[in-house]
Amino acid sequence: MKMKYVPLYAALTALAALIAAHPETYVPACFEGIALWAKCVLPALFPFMVITLLMIKTGGAELAARPFGRTCGRIGLPREAAAIAVMSAFSGYPAGSRIVCEYCESGRISRADARRLAPLCSAAGPAFLLGSVGQNMFGDRGAGAAIMCAHLASVAAIGVALCLATRRTDDKISAPPAVAGKENALYDAFFSAVISVAVAGGFICFFYTMAEAAEQLGLTGALSRALEPALGSAAEGLCRGLIEPTGGCAALAAGGSPLALPLAGFLITFGGASILLQQLCYLVKCGVSPAKFVAAKLVQGALCFVLLLPSVAA
């Protein structure tokens, strides 16, 4: 047994024991996570994921990317980067990372390009931001629009800055580009979308339950109390969102703190444990460093928070 996994094994064993000892608390929490996924994530993610996968598998994405080849080259990115970024922004987490992985594994981009594209192609979708967060959580589509603008600006600004700061290498692609039409594109797109959305639901359910366990054990409470002097009542929602962001955003919106909107923008952009691990499940296949990716997402989240601060005074 690898000693580095001992803390993980201990934590998982403790969580399993806690759930077994108090099913009256954690079974409902698990169902709440499933309901949150079904209401807020499934309708916002699945249709766009099917569309983007069909575009990729039929060659439509490559055609759309051709006019942007020169622009992408100026910031050291392959011409496919424009199509990947746009599809990522429309699809949302974790579809952007899934698309980067799809392009890398099919040989359309190199592993070095995938590493550079990872922060740029990591965004929440408009349906989730406007509908799920804005309308359903905050009761105001304008709030969702404000978060969406700040979120996309932060992701684009930091993503492009990182591309400009790193020199593109001439890594060879791992495989020749796939030829459209030699596969059952419709079946493959739906199958991949269903699996990806189901995996996202599993992550949300698991980490929503973990957030409940952390709260019951007083772990998030200790951090929340430490942050209360600066954040007030919003500290609890932020701490919960660092584990599972969707539930954290819902808690922030329900709390009514003046800082709820900027903190929700931070959580959505940073991602929290649930969303970060969903993305890294795909990105590590392309050689993306988890530490560097998390650091980039943290900077993007901080910038989104700053951009939304004027809403506090409004």
XYZ file of C-alpha atoms in Angstrom:
314
model
C 0.000 0.000 0.000
C 1.331 3.423 -0.934
C 1.754 5.500 2.206
C 0.722 8.703 0.450
C -2.823 7.349 0.160
C -3.191 6.615 3.889
C -4.836 10.003 4.686
C -7.255 9.483 1.786
C -8.150 5.988 2.937
C -8.681 7.251 6.476
C -10.956 10.073 5.291
C -13.006 7.758 3.059
C -13.369 5.193 5.840
C -14.497 7.899 8.270
C -17.027 9.224 5.724
C -18.417 5.735 5.081
C -18.738 5.107 8.810
C -20.466 8.453 9.318
C -22.994 7.754 6.545
C -23.665 4.263 7.930
C -24.133 5.607 11.456
C -26.441 8.469 10.478
C -28.404 7.464 7.355
C -31.261 9.757 8.423
C -28.941 12.716 7.745
C -26.911 11.639 4.738
C -29.451 9.750 2.623
C -31.594 12.910 2.308
C -28.423 14.913 1.605
C -27.578 12.499 -1.216
C -31.056 12.941 -2.692
C -30.704 16.718 -2.393
C -27.500 16.505 -4.423
C -29.247 14.435 -7.087
C -32.160 16.900 -7.174
C -29.749 19.817 -7.503
C -28.036 18.092 -10.441
C -31.351 17.264 -12.124
C -32.725 20.775 -11.709
C -29.668 22.969 -12.306
C -27.007 21.007 -14.187
C -28.628 18.360 -16.374
C -30.804 20.703 -18.485
C -27.988 23.251 -18.766
C -25.267 20.775 -19.756
C -26.644 17.816 -21.703
C -28.064 19.503 -24.863
C -24.948 21.628 -25.367
C -22.654 18.655 -24.854
C -24.493 16.672 -27.549
C -24.257 19.636 -29.939
C -20.536 20.192 -29.381
C -19.681 16.497 -29.686
C -21.631 16.276 -32.954
C -19.740 19.337 -34.224
C -16.426 17.711 -33.337
C -17.190 14.249 -34.710
C -18.619 15.479 -38.026
C -15.834 17.972 -38.709
C -18.014 21.066 -38.306
C -15.854 22.446 -35.517
C -12.769 22.386 -37.746
C -14.592 24.310 -40.473
C -15.711 26.939 -37.956
C -12.160 27.328 -36.673
C -10.480 28.008 -40.031
C -11.124 31.793 -40.147
C -9.494 32.214 -36.729
C -6.255 30.393 -37.489
C -4.159 33.552 -37.852
C -5.533 35.157 -34.682
C -4.873 32.033 -32.648
C -1.362 31.826 -34.042
C -0.565 35.299 -32.692
C -1.068 34.096 -29.127
C 0.685 30.806 -29.731
C -2.364 28.573 -30.082
C -3.438 26.156 -32.826
C -6.251 27.303 -35.101
C -8.588 24.790 -33.458
C -8.354 26.759 -30.209
C -11.062 29.245 -31.217
C -13.636 26.530 -31.854
C -12.706 24.695 -28.644
C -12.987 27.879 -26.558
C -16.366 28.855 -28.023
C -17.805 25.351 -27.624
C -16.459 25.213 -24.071
C -18.094 28.531 -23.153
C -21.460 27.373 -24.517
C -21.309 23.891 -23.002
C -20.032 24.600 -19.497
C -18.240 22.464 -16.911
C -16.854 19.866 -17.414
C -17.579 19.856 -21.150
C -14.732 22.255 -21.980
C -12.153 19.911 -20.479
C -13.885 16.990 -22.183
C -13.574 18.762 -25.536
C -9.880 19.548 -24.975
C -9.327 15.872 -24.161
C -11.324 14.802 -27.244
C -9.172 16.979 -29.509
C -5.957 15.779 -27.912
C -6.808 12.080 -28.021
C -7.988 12.313 -31.633
C -4.735 14.008 -32.646
C -6.137 17.418 -33.605
C -3.973 19.201 -31.019
C -0.791 18.251 -29.167
C -0.472 17.613 -25.444
C 1.408 20.895 -25.102
C -1.507 22.728 -26.738
C -3.930 20.942 -24.408
C -1.968 22.154 -21.388
C -2.105 25.733 -22.643
C -5.794 25.538 -23.536
C -6.927 23.988 -20.243
C -7.501 27.260 -18.282
C -8.909 29.077 -21.324
C -11.446 26.345 -22.050
C -12.755 26.045 -18.514
C -16.033 27.924 -18.142
C -19.615 27.557 -16.966
C -22.338 27.560 -19.631
C -24.808 30.418 -20.208
C -27.861 28.227 -19.531
C -26.497 27.377 -16.095
C -25.459 30.956 -15.281
C -28.587 32.703 -16.547
C -31.199 30.079 -15.715
C -29.947 27.967 -12.830
C -27.932 30.596 -10.946
C -29.578 33.846 -12.002
C -33.244 32.927 -12.241
C -33.571 29.886 -9.987
C -31.131 30.820 -7.197
C -31.006 34.635 -7.133
C -34.453 35.150 -8.658
C -32.987 37.613 -11.142
C -31.656 36.869 -14.636
C -29.762 40.163 -14.419
C -27.690 38.733 -11.573
C -26.933 35.710 -13.737
C -25.953 37.988 -16.638
C -23.590 39.956 -14.384
C -21.916 36.768 -13.175
C -21.686 35.445 -16.748
C -19.971 38.592 -18.062
C -17.473 38.731 -15.185
C -16.897 34.974 -15.354
C -16.191 34.845 -19.092
C -14.022 37.977 -18.935
C -11.942 36.459 -16.123
C -11.525 33.101 -17.850
C -10.577 34.745 -21.163
C -8.210 37.335 -19.658
C -6.202 34.908 -17.527
C -6.343 32.140 -20.140
C -4.998 34.379 -22.915
C -2.393 35.910 -20.579
C -1.068 32.453 -19.731
C -0.895 31.577 -23.429
C 1.078 34.754 -24.154
C 3.403 34.088 -21.216
C 4.337 30.576 -22.353
C 6.051 29.760 -25.596
C 4.388 27.204 -27.812
C 6.422 24.078 -28.464
C 6.337 21.929 -31.571
C 5.176 18.773 -29.835
C 3.982 16.129 -32.240
C 0.355 15.155 -32.071
C -0.354 11.782 -30.518
C -2.395 10.420 -33.424
C -3.471 11.426 -36.924
C -6.653 13.518 -37.075
C -9.811 11.460 -37.169
C -11.676 11.416 -40.457
C -15.314 12.505 -40.249
C -17.851 10.001 -41.480
C -16.009 6.789 -40.489
C -17.909 6.440 -37.228
C -21.475 6.552 -35.969
C -21.293 10.214 -34.991
C -24.845 10.469 -33.660
C -24.567 7.435 -31.382
C -21.066 8.339 -30.214
C -22.091 11.915 -29.416
C -25.141 10.874 -27.382
C -23.282 8.056 -25.636
C -20.373 10.319 -24.651
C -22.743 13.089 -23.544
C -24.830 10.728 -21.387
C -21.741 9.269 -19.724
C -20.199 12.703 -19.099
C -23.414 14.168 -17.659
C -23.965 11.098 -15.476
C -20.397 11.361 -14.170
C -20.986 15.052 -13.402
C -24.117 14.070 -11.465
C -22.145 11.513 -9.491
C -19.554 14.120 -8.553
C -22.223 16.582 -7.427
C -24.071 13.959 -5.382
C -20.890 12.702 -3.690
C -19.416 16.105 -2.890
C -22.780 17.497 -1.783
C -22.884 14.664 0.756
C -19.269 15.373 1.705
C -20.141 19.026 2.292
C -22.933 17.940 4.628
C -20.513 15.655 6.480
C -17.912 18.409 6.782
C -20.575 20.701 8.200
C -21.776 18.090 10.686
C -18.197 17.461 11.840
C -17.584 21.167 12.289
C -14.857 21.341 9.631
C -16.523 23.984 7.490
C -17.810 25.673 10.638
C -14.295 26.371 11.871
C -13.303 27.948 8.567
C -16.599 29.806 8.394
C -16.051 31.352 11.822
C -12.573 32.439 10.787
C -13.975 34.171 7.690
C -17.040 35.712 9.345
C -15.324 38.997 10.353
C -14.632 39.698 6.662
C -17.561 37.985 4.934
C -20.337 37.978 7.519
C -23.189 35.553 6.868
C -21.784 34.668 3.429
C -18.858 32.784 4.979
C -20.888 29.596 5.487
C -22.047 29.457 1.858
C -18.515 30.084 0.606
C -17.077 27.269 2.732
C -19.744 24.865 1.515
C -19.121 25.960 -2.077
C -15.407 25.209 -1.851
C -16.472 21.556 -1.684
C -19.527 21.606 -3.977
C -20.033 24.955 -5.784
C -23.625 24.495 -6.974
C -24.894 23.963 -3.447
C -22.626 26.765 -2.228
C -24.101 29.222 -4.723
C -27.614 28.212 -3.673
C -26.689 28.818 -0.025
C -25.175 32.219 -0.851
C -28.262 33.277 -2.793
C -30.567 32.158 0.026
C -28.490 33.983 2.635
C -29.029 37.407 1.082
C -25.577 38.784 1.921
C -24.385 41.816 -0.105
C -21.314 39.725 -0.988
C -23.405 36.808 -2.269
C -23.045 37.744 -5.947
C -19.238 38.303 -5.997
C -18.655 35.166 -3.931
C -20.930 33.130 -6.206
C -18.897 34.411 -9.157
C -15.710 33.328 -7.405
C -17.069 29.839 -6.681
C -18.362 29.334 -10.211
C -15.102 30.496 -11.773
C -12.760 28.695 -9.363
C -14.856 25.550 -9.387
C -14.432 24.075 -5.928
C -13.377 20.472 -5.310
C -16.269 18.897 -7.223
C -15.869 20.817 -10.484
C -12.067 20.902 -10.379
C -11.859 17.122 -10.043
C -14.423 16.619 -12.808
C -12.224 18.615 -15.167
C -8.980 17.019 -14.040
C -10.403 13.562 -14.773
C -10.081 14.544 -18.442
C -7.151 16.958 -18.352
C -4.611 14.707 -16.632
C -4.871 12.411 -19.664
C -3.386 15.268 -21.677
C -0.525 15.898 -19.260
C -2.082 18.937 -17.541
C -0.519 19.643 -14.142
C -3.275 19.595 -11.460
C -1.410 22.135 -9.303
C -0.918 24.613 -12.159
C -4.503 24.217 -13.335
C -5.931 24.803 -9.846
C -3.665 27.848 -9.421
C -4.904 29.300 -12.726
C -8.522 28.716 -11.710
C -7.893 30.403 -8.366
C -6.557 33.521 -10.109
C -9.524 33.502 -12.501
C -11.902 33.202 -9.550
C -10.232 36.074 -7.710
C -10.498 38.305 -10.787
C -14.196 37.444 -11.192
C -14.785 38.370 -7.540
C -13.103 41.751 -8.056
C -15.085 42.452 -11.231
C -18.353 41.783 -9.362
C -17.534 43.884 -6.308
C -19.221 47.029 -7.727
C -22.526 45.137 -7.462
C -22.159 45.296 -3.661
C -22.396 49.086 -3.680
C -25.169 49.171 -6.296
